[in-house]
Amino acid sequence: MAVVNGVSAQDPPPKITSLLEEFQNIQSTRAETYTLLHEGFRDFLKSKDEAPFVKSMADATQVFKKCSQEVIRIEKVLRETPNAGELADLLRSVQEGERSKLKATMALQSLRRVYEVEKFSWQQLEPPPSVLGADPHTHQHAHGAPGVSDVTSGISFINLENGSVDINRVDGGEGGEPSRWDYDGAVGEATHMLDSAINRINEVLEEIRYARVDFEEGDAEGS
């Protein structure tokens, strides 16, 4: 009897509904991790103690990495399961959205961190911009700030691979730091990226929920 990846050739294919339940559990883990990450960030804003928040970011990154590995595993199984190729494509879309969501979230938090420790000279001259509200989803452009469509390089000083901010590498200017305009533009662009990722993820998850109902009904009829 041939055995591949621990499954014999005579074993039935895994139930799609079971795989989707695993995927739902992974999404729950992601949501819980984001809650902890945001709580750690709020604690940092109150205490200005970066060490605990840096650790929470590192811990969250490891959890998200493990979640991604598990989804990739499920996607692979679905691609090898009859009539499940479209589901595998949906899981891939969620993965891409989650990657963009994490990059944008860390970028926004890093921008806020830099602002909170007063890294920019113009902070001494202006009141806190409205773009720095505690909830990035409530973002409004500050007076004189560009809209996302007006920004060409405002986010260039953010490394979206890890959310870090390099204030010495902004828009090619000689001042060594972004202007208020650049900063607000970067926040706006990252917020747009985050909102787009969340909307896309929710749309795809809705499609997966409908698909799961169809497969559950098929399992019930076949039992």
PDB file of C-alpha atoms in Angstrom:
ATOM      1  CA  MET A   1       0.000   0.000   0.000  1.00  0.00           C
ATOM      2  CA  ALA A   2       1.520   3.297  -1.118  1.00  0.00           C
ATOM      3  CA  VAL A   3       1.782   6.033   1.467  1.00  0.00           C
ATOM      4  CA  VAL A   4       2.183   9.710   0.536  1.00  0.00           C
ATOM      5  CA  ASN A   5       2.500  12.407   3.189  1.00  0.00           C
ATOM      6  CA  GLY A   6       1.257   9.969   5.803  1.00  0.00           C
ATOM      7  CA  VAL A   7      -1.929   9.129   3.858  1.00  0.00           C
ATOM      8  CA  SER A   8      -2.381   5.785   2.145  1.00  0.00           C
ATOM      9  CA  ALA A   9      -3.609   5.610  -1.438  1.00  0.00           C
ATOM     10  CA  GLN A  10      -6.728   3.808  -0.201  1.00  0.00           C
ATOM     11  CA  ASP A  11      -7.650   6.527   2.304  1.00  0.00           C
ATOM     12  CA  PRO A  12     -10.572   8.745   1.281  1.00  0.00           C
ATOM     13  CA  PRO A  13      -9.761  12.390   0.491  1.00  0.00           C
ATOM     14  CA  PRO A  14     -10.098  14.726   3.466  1.00  0.00           C
ATOM     15  CA  LYS A  15     -13.518  16.291   3.923  1.00  0.00           C
ATOM     16  CA  ILE A  16     -13.528  19.776   2.542  1.00  0.00           C
ATOM     17  CA  THR A  17     -15.722  20.939   5.410  1.00  0.00           C
ATOM     18  CA  SER A  18     -13.072  19.791   7.902  1.00  0.00           C
ATOM     19  CA  LEU A  19     -10.391  21.723   6.047  1.00  0.00           C
ATOM     20  CA  LEU A  20     -12.564  24.830   6.027  1.00  0.00           C
ATOM     21  CA  GLU A  21     -13.144  24.462   9.747  1.00  0.00           C
ATOM     22  CA  GLU A  22      -9.372  24.409  10.238  1.00  0.00           C
ATOM     23  CA  PHE A  23      -9.116  27.532   8.126  1.00  0.00           C
ATOM     24  CA  GLN A  24     -11.811  29.270  10.193  1.00  0.00           C
ATOM     25  CA  ASN A  25      -9.884  28.462  13.373  1.00  0.00           C
ATOM     26  CA  ILE A  26      -6.772  30.015  11.850  1.00  0.00           C
ATOM     27  CA  GLN A  27      -8.692  33.190  11.033  1.00  0.00           C
ATOM     28  CA  SER A  28      -9.893  33.314  14.643  1.00  0.00           C
ATOM     29  CA  THR A  29      -6.283  33.057  15.806  1.00  0.00           C
ATOM     30  CA  ARG A  30      -5.351  35.921  13.511  1.00  0.00           C
ATOM     31  CA  ALA A  31      -8.157  38.080  14.906  1.00  0.00           C
ATOM     32  CA  GLU A  32      -7.120  37.336  18.502  1.00  0.00           C
ATOM     33  CA  THR A  33      -3.499  38.179  17.679  1.00  0.00           C
ATOM     34  CA  TYR A  34      -4.496  41.516  16.172  1.00  0.00           C
ATOM     35  CA  THR A  35      -6.426  42.292  19.354  1.00  0.00           C
ATOM     36  CA  LEU A  36      -3.303  41.635  21.447  1.00  0.00           C
ATOM     37  CA  LEU A  37      -1.165  43.666  19.051  1.00  0.00           C
ATOM     38  CA  HIS A  38      -3.489  46.673  19.245  1.00  0.00           C
ATOM     39  CA  GLU A  39      -3.693  46.381  23.036  1.00  0.00           C
ATOM     40  CA  GLY A  40       0.103  46.386  23.230  1.00  0.00           C
ATOM     41  CA  PHE A  41       0.223  49.459  21.031  1.00  0.00           C
ATOM     42  CA  ARG A  42      -2.297  51.313  23.190  1.00  0.00           C
ATOM     43  CA  ASP A  43      -0.202  50.447  26.252  1.00  0.00           C
ATOM     44  CA  PHE A  44       2.860  51.880  24.517  1.00  0.00           C
ATOM     45  CA  LEU A  45       1.022  55.123  23.724  1.00  0.00           C
ATOM     46  CA  LYS A  46       0.254  55.509  27.422  1.00  0.00           C
ATOM     47  CA  SER A  47       3.620  54.453  28.872  1.00  0.00           C
ATOM     48  CA  LYS A  48       6.027  55.308  26.014  1.00  0.00           C
ATOM     49  CA  ASP A  49       7.870  52.125  27.009  1.00  0.00           C
ATOM     50  CA  GLU A  50       8.846  50.584  23.690  1.00  0.00           C
ATOM     51  CA  ALA A  51      10.329  47.308  24.932  1.00  0.00           C
ATOM     52  CA  PRO A  52       7.022  45.511  25.685  1.00  0.00           C
ATOM     53  CA  PHE A  53       5.516  46.686  22.408  1.00  0.00           C
ATOM     54  CA  VAL A  54       8.523  45.583  20.363  1.00  0.00           C
ATOM     55  CA  LYS A  55       8.178  42.165  21.982  1.00  0.00           C
ATOM     56  CA  SER A  56       4.443  42.050  21.226  1.00  0.00           C
ATOM     57  CA  MET A  57       5.190  42.867  17.583  1.00  0.00           C
ATOM     58  CA  ALA A  58       7.777  40.090  17.419  1.00  0.00           C
ATOM     59  CA  ASP A  59       5.394  37.607  19.051  1.00  0.00           C
ATOM     60  CA  ALA A  60       2.558  38.590  16.711  1.00  0.00           C
ATOM     61  CA  THR A  61       4.822  38.222  13.685  1.00  0.00           C
ATOM     62  CA  GLN A  62       5.617  34.639  14.683  1.00  0.00           C
ATOM     63  CA  VAL A  63       1.940  33.790  15.164  1.00  0.00           C
ATOM     64  CA  PHE A  64       1.024  35.298  11.792  1.00  0.00           C
ATOM     65  CA  LYS A  65       3.862  33.370  10.162  1.00  0.00           C
ATOM     66  CA  LYS A  66       2.584  30.103  11.602  1.00  0.00           C
ATOM     67  CA  CYS A  67      -0.974  30.932  10.502  1.00  0.00           C
ATOM     68  CA  SER A  68       0.260  31.541   6.963  1.00  0.00           C
ATOM     69  CA  GLN A  69       2.108  28.234   6.918  1.00  0.00           C
ATOM     70  CA  GLU A  70      -1.033  26.405   8.027  1.00  0.00           C
ATOM     71  CA  VAL A  71      -3.186  28.087   5.377  1.00  0.00           C
ATOM     72  CA  ILE A  72      -0.632  27.216   2.702  1.00  0.00           C
ATOM     73  CA  ARG A  73      -0.826  23.592   3.855  1.00  0.00           C
ATOM     74  CA  ILE A  74      -4.636  23.584   3.639  1.00  0.00           C
ATOM     75  CA  GLU A  75      -4.524  25.262   0.235  1.00  0.00           C
ATOM     76  CA  LYS A  76      -2.185  22.544  -1.042  1.00  0.00           C
ATOM     77  CA  VAL A  77      -4.523  19.796   0.157  1.00  0.00           C
ATOM     78  CA  LEU A  78      -7.506  21.514  -1.450  1.00  0.00           C
ATOM     79  CA  ARG A  79      -5.678  21.730  -4.778  1.00  0.00           C
ATOM     80  CA  GLU A  80      -5.188  17.978  -4.625  1.00  0.00           C
ATOM     81  CA  THR A  81      -8.851  17.370  -3.726  1.00  0.00           C
ATOM     82  CA  PRO A  82     -11.466  16.941  -6.473  1.00  0.00           C
ATOM     83  CA  ASN A  83     -13.815  19.921  -6.974  1.00  0.00           C
ATOM     84  CA  ALA A  84     -11.885  22.120  -4.522  1.00  0.00           C
ATOM     85  CA  GLY A  85      -9.637  24.136  -6.814  1.00  0.00           C
ATOM     86  CA  GLU A  86     -11.773  27.286  -6.587  1.00  0.00           C
ATOM     87  CA  LEU A  87     -11.686  27.090  -2.800  1.00  0.00           C
ATOM     88  CA  ALA A  88      -7.908  26.891  -2.910  1.00  0.00           C
ATOM     89  CA  ASP A  89      -7.890  30.067  -5.009  1.00  0.00           C
ATOM     90  CA  LEU A  90     -10.074  31.813  -2.409  1.00  0.00           C
ATOM     91  CA  LEU A  91      -7.689  30.836   0.382  1.00  0.00           C
ATOM     92  CA  ARG A  92      -4.819  32.232  -1.680  1.00  0.00           C
ATOM     93  CA  SER A  93      -6.717  35.529  -2.000  1.00  0.00           C
ATOM     94  CA  VAL A  94      -7.178  35.667   1.770  1.00  0.00           C
ATOM     95  CA  GLN A  95      -3.465  35.055   2.240  1.00  0.00           C
ATOM     96  CA  GLU A  96      -2.583  37.943  -0.054  1.00  0.00           C
ATOM     97  CA  GLY A  97      -5.033  40.210   1.750  1.00  0.00           C
ATOM     98  CA  GLU A  98      -3.709  39.216   5.154  1.00  0.00           C
ATOM     99  CA  ARG A  99      -0.167  39.972   4.037  1.00  0.00           C
ATOM    100  CA  SER A 100      -1.176  43.484   2.928  1.00  0.00           C
ATOM    101  CA  LYS A 101      -3.194  44.001   6.113  1.00  0.00           C
ATOM    102  CA  LEU A 102      -0.238  43.133   8.338  1.00  0.00           C
ATOM    103  CA  LYS A 103       2.183  45.343   6.405  1.00  0.00           C
ATOM    104  CA  ALA A 104      -0.184  48.314   6.542  1.00  0.00           C
ATOM    105  CA  THR A 105      -0.987  47.792  10.227  1.00  0.00           C
ATOM    106  CA  MET A 106       2.684  47.725  11.203  1.00  0.00           C
ATOM    107  CA  ALA A 107       3.419  50.713   8.990  1.00  0.00           C
ATOM    108  CA  LEU A 108       0.702  52.785  10.678  1.00  0.00           C
ATOM    109  CA  GLN A 109       1.839  51.772  14.139  1.00  0.00           C
ATOM    110  CA  SER A 110       5.445  52.574  13.284  1.00  0.00           C
ATOM    111  CA  LEU A 111       4.458  56.003  11.970  1.00  0.00           C
ATOM    112  CA  ARG A 112       2.589  56.677  15.193  1.00  0.00           C
ATOM    113  CA  ARG A 113       5.551  55.479  17.271  1.00  0.00           C
ATOM    114  CA  VAL A 114       7.907  57.864  15.489  1.00  0.00           C
ATOM    115  CA  TYR A 115       5.478  60.719  16.006  1.00  0.00           C
ATOM    116  CA  GLU A 116       4.985  59.909  19.707  1.00  0.00           C
ATOM    117  CA  VAL A 117       8.695  60.252  20.439  1.00  0.00           C
ATOM    118  CA  GLU A 118       8.713  63.588  18.568  1.00  0.00           C
ATOM    119  CA  LYS A 119      11.147  62.691  15.853  1.00  0.00           C
ATOM    120  CA  PHE A 120      10.006  65.481  13.533  1.00  0.00           C
ATOM    121  CA  SER A 121      10.954  69.131  13.927  1.00  0.00           C
ATOM    122  CA  TRP A 122       7.558  70.377  12.716  1.00  0.00           C
ATOM    123  CA  GLN A 123       5.874  68.667  15.677  1.00  0.00           C
ATOM    124  CA  GLN A 124       7.112  71.476  17.884  1.00  0.00           C
ATOM    125  CA  LEU A 125       5.219  73.993  15.756  1.00  0.00           C
ATOM    126  CA  GLU A 126       1.886  72.275  15.100  1.00  0.00           C
ATOM    127  CA  PRO A 127      -0.838  70.562  17.129  1.00  0.00           C
ATOM    128  CA  PRO A 128      -1.177  66.777  16.796  1.00  0.00           C
ATOM    129  CA  PRO A 129      -2.583  65.983  13.334  1.00  0.00           C
ATOM    130  CA  SER A 130      -5.968  64.326  13.151  1.00  0.00           C
ATOM    131  CA  VAL A 131      -4.499  61.495  11.116  1.00  0.00           C
ATOM    132  CA  LEU A 132      -2.996  60.159  14.324  1.00  0.00           C
ATOM    133  CA  GLY A 133      -6.249  59.063  15.948  1.00  0.00           C
ATOM    134  CA  ALA A 134      -6.047  55.865  17.982  1.00  0.00           C
ATOM    135  CA  ASP A 135      -8.115  53.977  15.398  1.00  0.00           C
ATOM    136  CA  PRO A 136      -6.616  54.043  11.883  1.00  0.00           C
ATOM    137  CA  HIS A 137     -10.010  53.096  10.473  1.00  0.00           C
ATOM    138  CA  THR A 138     -11.329  56.539  11.476  1.00  0.00           C
ATOM    139  CA  HIS A 139      -8.564  58.306   9.547  1.00  0.00           C
ATOM    140  CA  GLN A 140      -9.373  61.787   8.266  1.00  0.00           C
ATOM    141  CA  HIS A 141      -6.918  63.947   6.359  1.00  0.00           C
ATOM    142  CA  ALA A 142      -5.536  66.823   8.382  1.00  0.00           C
ATOM    143  CA  HIS A 143      -5.876  70.352   7.070  1.00  0.00           C
ATOM    144  CA  GLY A 144      -3.613  70.744   4.062  1.00  0.00           C
ATOM    145  CA  ALA A 145      -2.791  67.036   3.891  1.00  0.00           C
ATOM    146  CA  PRO A 146      -2.927  65.305   0.513  1.00  0.00           C
ATOM    147  CA  GLY A 147      -5.425  62.654  -0.406  1.00  0.00           C
ATOM    148  CA  VAL A 148      -4.170  59.190  -1.305  1.00  0.00           C
ATOM    149  CA  SER A 149      -4.463  59.948  -5.009  1.00  0.00           C
ATOM    150  CA  ASP A 150      -2.120  62.947  -4.546  1.00  0.00           C
ATOM    151  CA  VAL A 151       0.662  60.944  -2.945  1.00  0.00           C
ATOM    152  CA  THR A 152       3.420  59.747  -5.240  1.00  0.00           C
ATOM    153  CA  SER A 153       6.190  58.915  -2.791  1.00  0.00           C
ATOM    154  CA  GLY A 154       4.851  59.789   0.637  1.00  0.00           C
ATOM    155  CA  ILE A 155       5.070  56.210   1.826  1.00  0.00           C
ATOM    156  CA  SER A 156       8.574  55.646   0.451  1.00  0.00           C
ATOM    157  CA  PHE A 157      10.145  56.009   3.887  1.00  0.00           C
ATOM    158  CA  ILE A 158       8.142  53.073   5.241  1.00  0.00           C
ATOM    159  CA  ASN A 159       9.407  49.545   4.785  1.00  0.00           C
ATOM    160  CA  LEU A 160       6.137  47.690   4.253  1.00  0.00           C
ATOM    161  CA  GLU A 161       7.915  44.363   4.531  1.00  0.00           C
ATOM    162  CA  ASN A 162       8.258  44.858   8.269  1.00  0.00           C
ATOM    163  CA  GLY A 163       6.480  48.137   9.006  1.00  0.00           C
ATOM    164  CA  SER A 164       9.638  49.981  10.032  1.00  0.00           C
ATOM    165  CA  VAL A 165      10.067  53.694   9.430  1.00  0.00           C
ATOM    166  CA  ASP A 166      13.297  55.276   8.219  1.00  0.00           C
ATOM    167  CA  ILE A 167      12.880  59.022   8.661  1.00  0.00           C
ATOM    168  CA  ASN A 168      16.256  59.652   7.047  1.00  0.00           C
ATOM    169  CA  ARG A 169      15.096  58.178   3.738  1.00  0.00           C
ATOM    170  CA  VAL A 170      11.972  60.030   2.759  1.00  0.00           C
ATOM    171  CA  ASP A 171      11.466  61.841  -0.546  1.00  0.00           C
ATOM    172  CA  GLY A 172      14.989  62.596  -1.664  1.00  0.00           C
ATOM    173  CA  GLY A 173      15.092  65.967   0.065  1.00  0.00           C
ATOM    174  CA  GLU A 174      18.103  67.294   1.903  1.00  0.00           C
ATOM    175  CA  GLY A 175      16.341  67.912   5.203  1.00  0.00           C
ATOM    176  CA  GLY A 176      16.608  64.328   6.356  1.00  0.00           C
ATOM    177  CA  GLU A 177      12.986  64.105   7.496  1.00  0.00           C
ATOM    178  CA  PRO A 178       9.541  64.095   5.873  1.00  0.00           C
ATOM    179  CA  SER A 179       7.466  67.230   5.843  1.00  0.00           C
ATOM    180  CA  ARG A 180       4.073  67.285   7.511  1.00  0.00           C
ATOM    181  CA  TRP A 181       2.639  66.848   4.015  1.00  0.00           C
ATOM    182  CA  ASP A 182       4.788  63.751   3.377  1.00  0.00           C
ATOM    183  CA  TYR A 183       3.905  62.297   6.747  1.00  0.00           C
ATOM    184  CA  ASP A 184       0.151  62.792   6.370  1.00  0.00           C
ATOM    185  CA  GLY A 185       0.357  61.404   2.861  1.00  0.00           C
ATOM    186  CA  ALA A 186       2.145  58.284   4.068  1.00  0.00           C
ATOM    187  CA  VAL A 187      -0.464  57.732   6.782  1.00  0.00           C
ATOM    188  CA  GLY A 188      -3.211  58.207   4.217  1.00  0.00           C
ATOM    189  CA  GLU A 189      -1.628  55.754   1.801  1.00  0.00           C
ATOM    190  CA  ALA A 190      -1.055  53.125   4.475  1.00  0.00           C
ATOM    191  CA  THR A 191      -4.614  53.592   5.738  1.00  0.00           C
ATOM    192  CA  HIS A 192      -5.952  53.159   2.219  1.00  0.00           C
ATOM    193  CA  MET A 193      -3.877  50.001   1.881  1.00  0.00           C
ATOM    194  CA  LEU A 194      -5.249  48.683   5.178  1.00  0.00           C
ATOM    195  CA  ASP A 195      -8.879  49.455   4.336  1.00  0.00           C
ATOM    196  CA  SER A 196      -8.558  47.855   0.906  1.00  0.00           C
ATOM    197  CA  ALA A 197      -7.019  44.710   2.396  1.00  0.00           C
ATOM    198  CA  ILE A 198      -9.724  44.389   5.062  1.00  0.00           C
ATOM    199  CA  ASN A 199     -12.511  44.881   2.527  1.00  0.00           C
ATOM    200  CA  ARG A 200     -11.016  42.296   0.188  1.00  0.00           C
ATOM    201  CA  ILE A 201     -10.521  39.768   2.986  1.00  0.00           C
ATOM    202  CA  ASN A 202     -14.122  40.177   4.145  1.00  0.00           C
ATOM    203  CA  GLU A 203     -15.453  39.740   0.610  1.00  0.00           C
ATOM    204  CA  VAL A 204     -13.503  36.523   0.091  1.00  0.00           C
ATOM    205  CA  LEU A 205     -14.424  35.158   3.539  1.00  0.00           C
ATOM    206  CA  GLU A 206     -18.076  35.665   2.627  1.00  0.00           C
ATOM    207  CA  GLU A 207     -17.563  33.599  -0.531  1.00  0.00           C
ATOM    208  CA  ILE A 208     -15.876  30.890   1.528  1.00  0.00           C
ATOM    209  CA  ARG A 209     -18.791  30.845   3.995  1.00  0.00           C
ATOM    210  CA  TYR A 210     -21.266  30.284   1.169  1.00  0.00           C
ATOM    211  CA  ALA A 211     -19.069  27.552  -0.283  1.00  0.00           C
ATOM    212  CA  ARG A 212     -18.825  25.853   3.100  1.00  0.00           C
ATOM    213  CA  VAL A 213     -22.627  25.753   3.397  1.00  0.00           C
ATOM    214  CA  ASP A 214     -22.843  24.118  -0.033  1.00  0.00           C
ATOM    215  CA  PHE A 215     -20.274  21.463   0.888  1.00  0.00           C
ATOM    216  CA  GLU A 216     -21.956  20.799   4.256  1.00  0.00           C
ATOM    217  CA  GLU A 217     -25.269  20.253   2.488  1.00  0.00           C
ATOM    218  CA  GLY A 218     -23.503  17.904   0.069  1.00  0.00           C
ATOM    219  CA  ASP A 219     -21.996  15.939   2.968  1.00  0.00           C
ATOM    220  CA  ALA A 220     -25.425  15.650   4.597  1.00  0.00           C
ATOM    221  CA  GLU A 221     -26.986  14.334   1.424  1.00  0.00           C
ATOM    222  CA  GLY A 222     -24.209  11.820   0.955  1.00  0.00           C
ATOM    223  CA  SER A 223     -24.350  10.470   4.509  1.00  0.00           C
TER     224      SER A 223
END
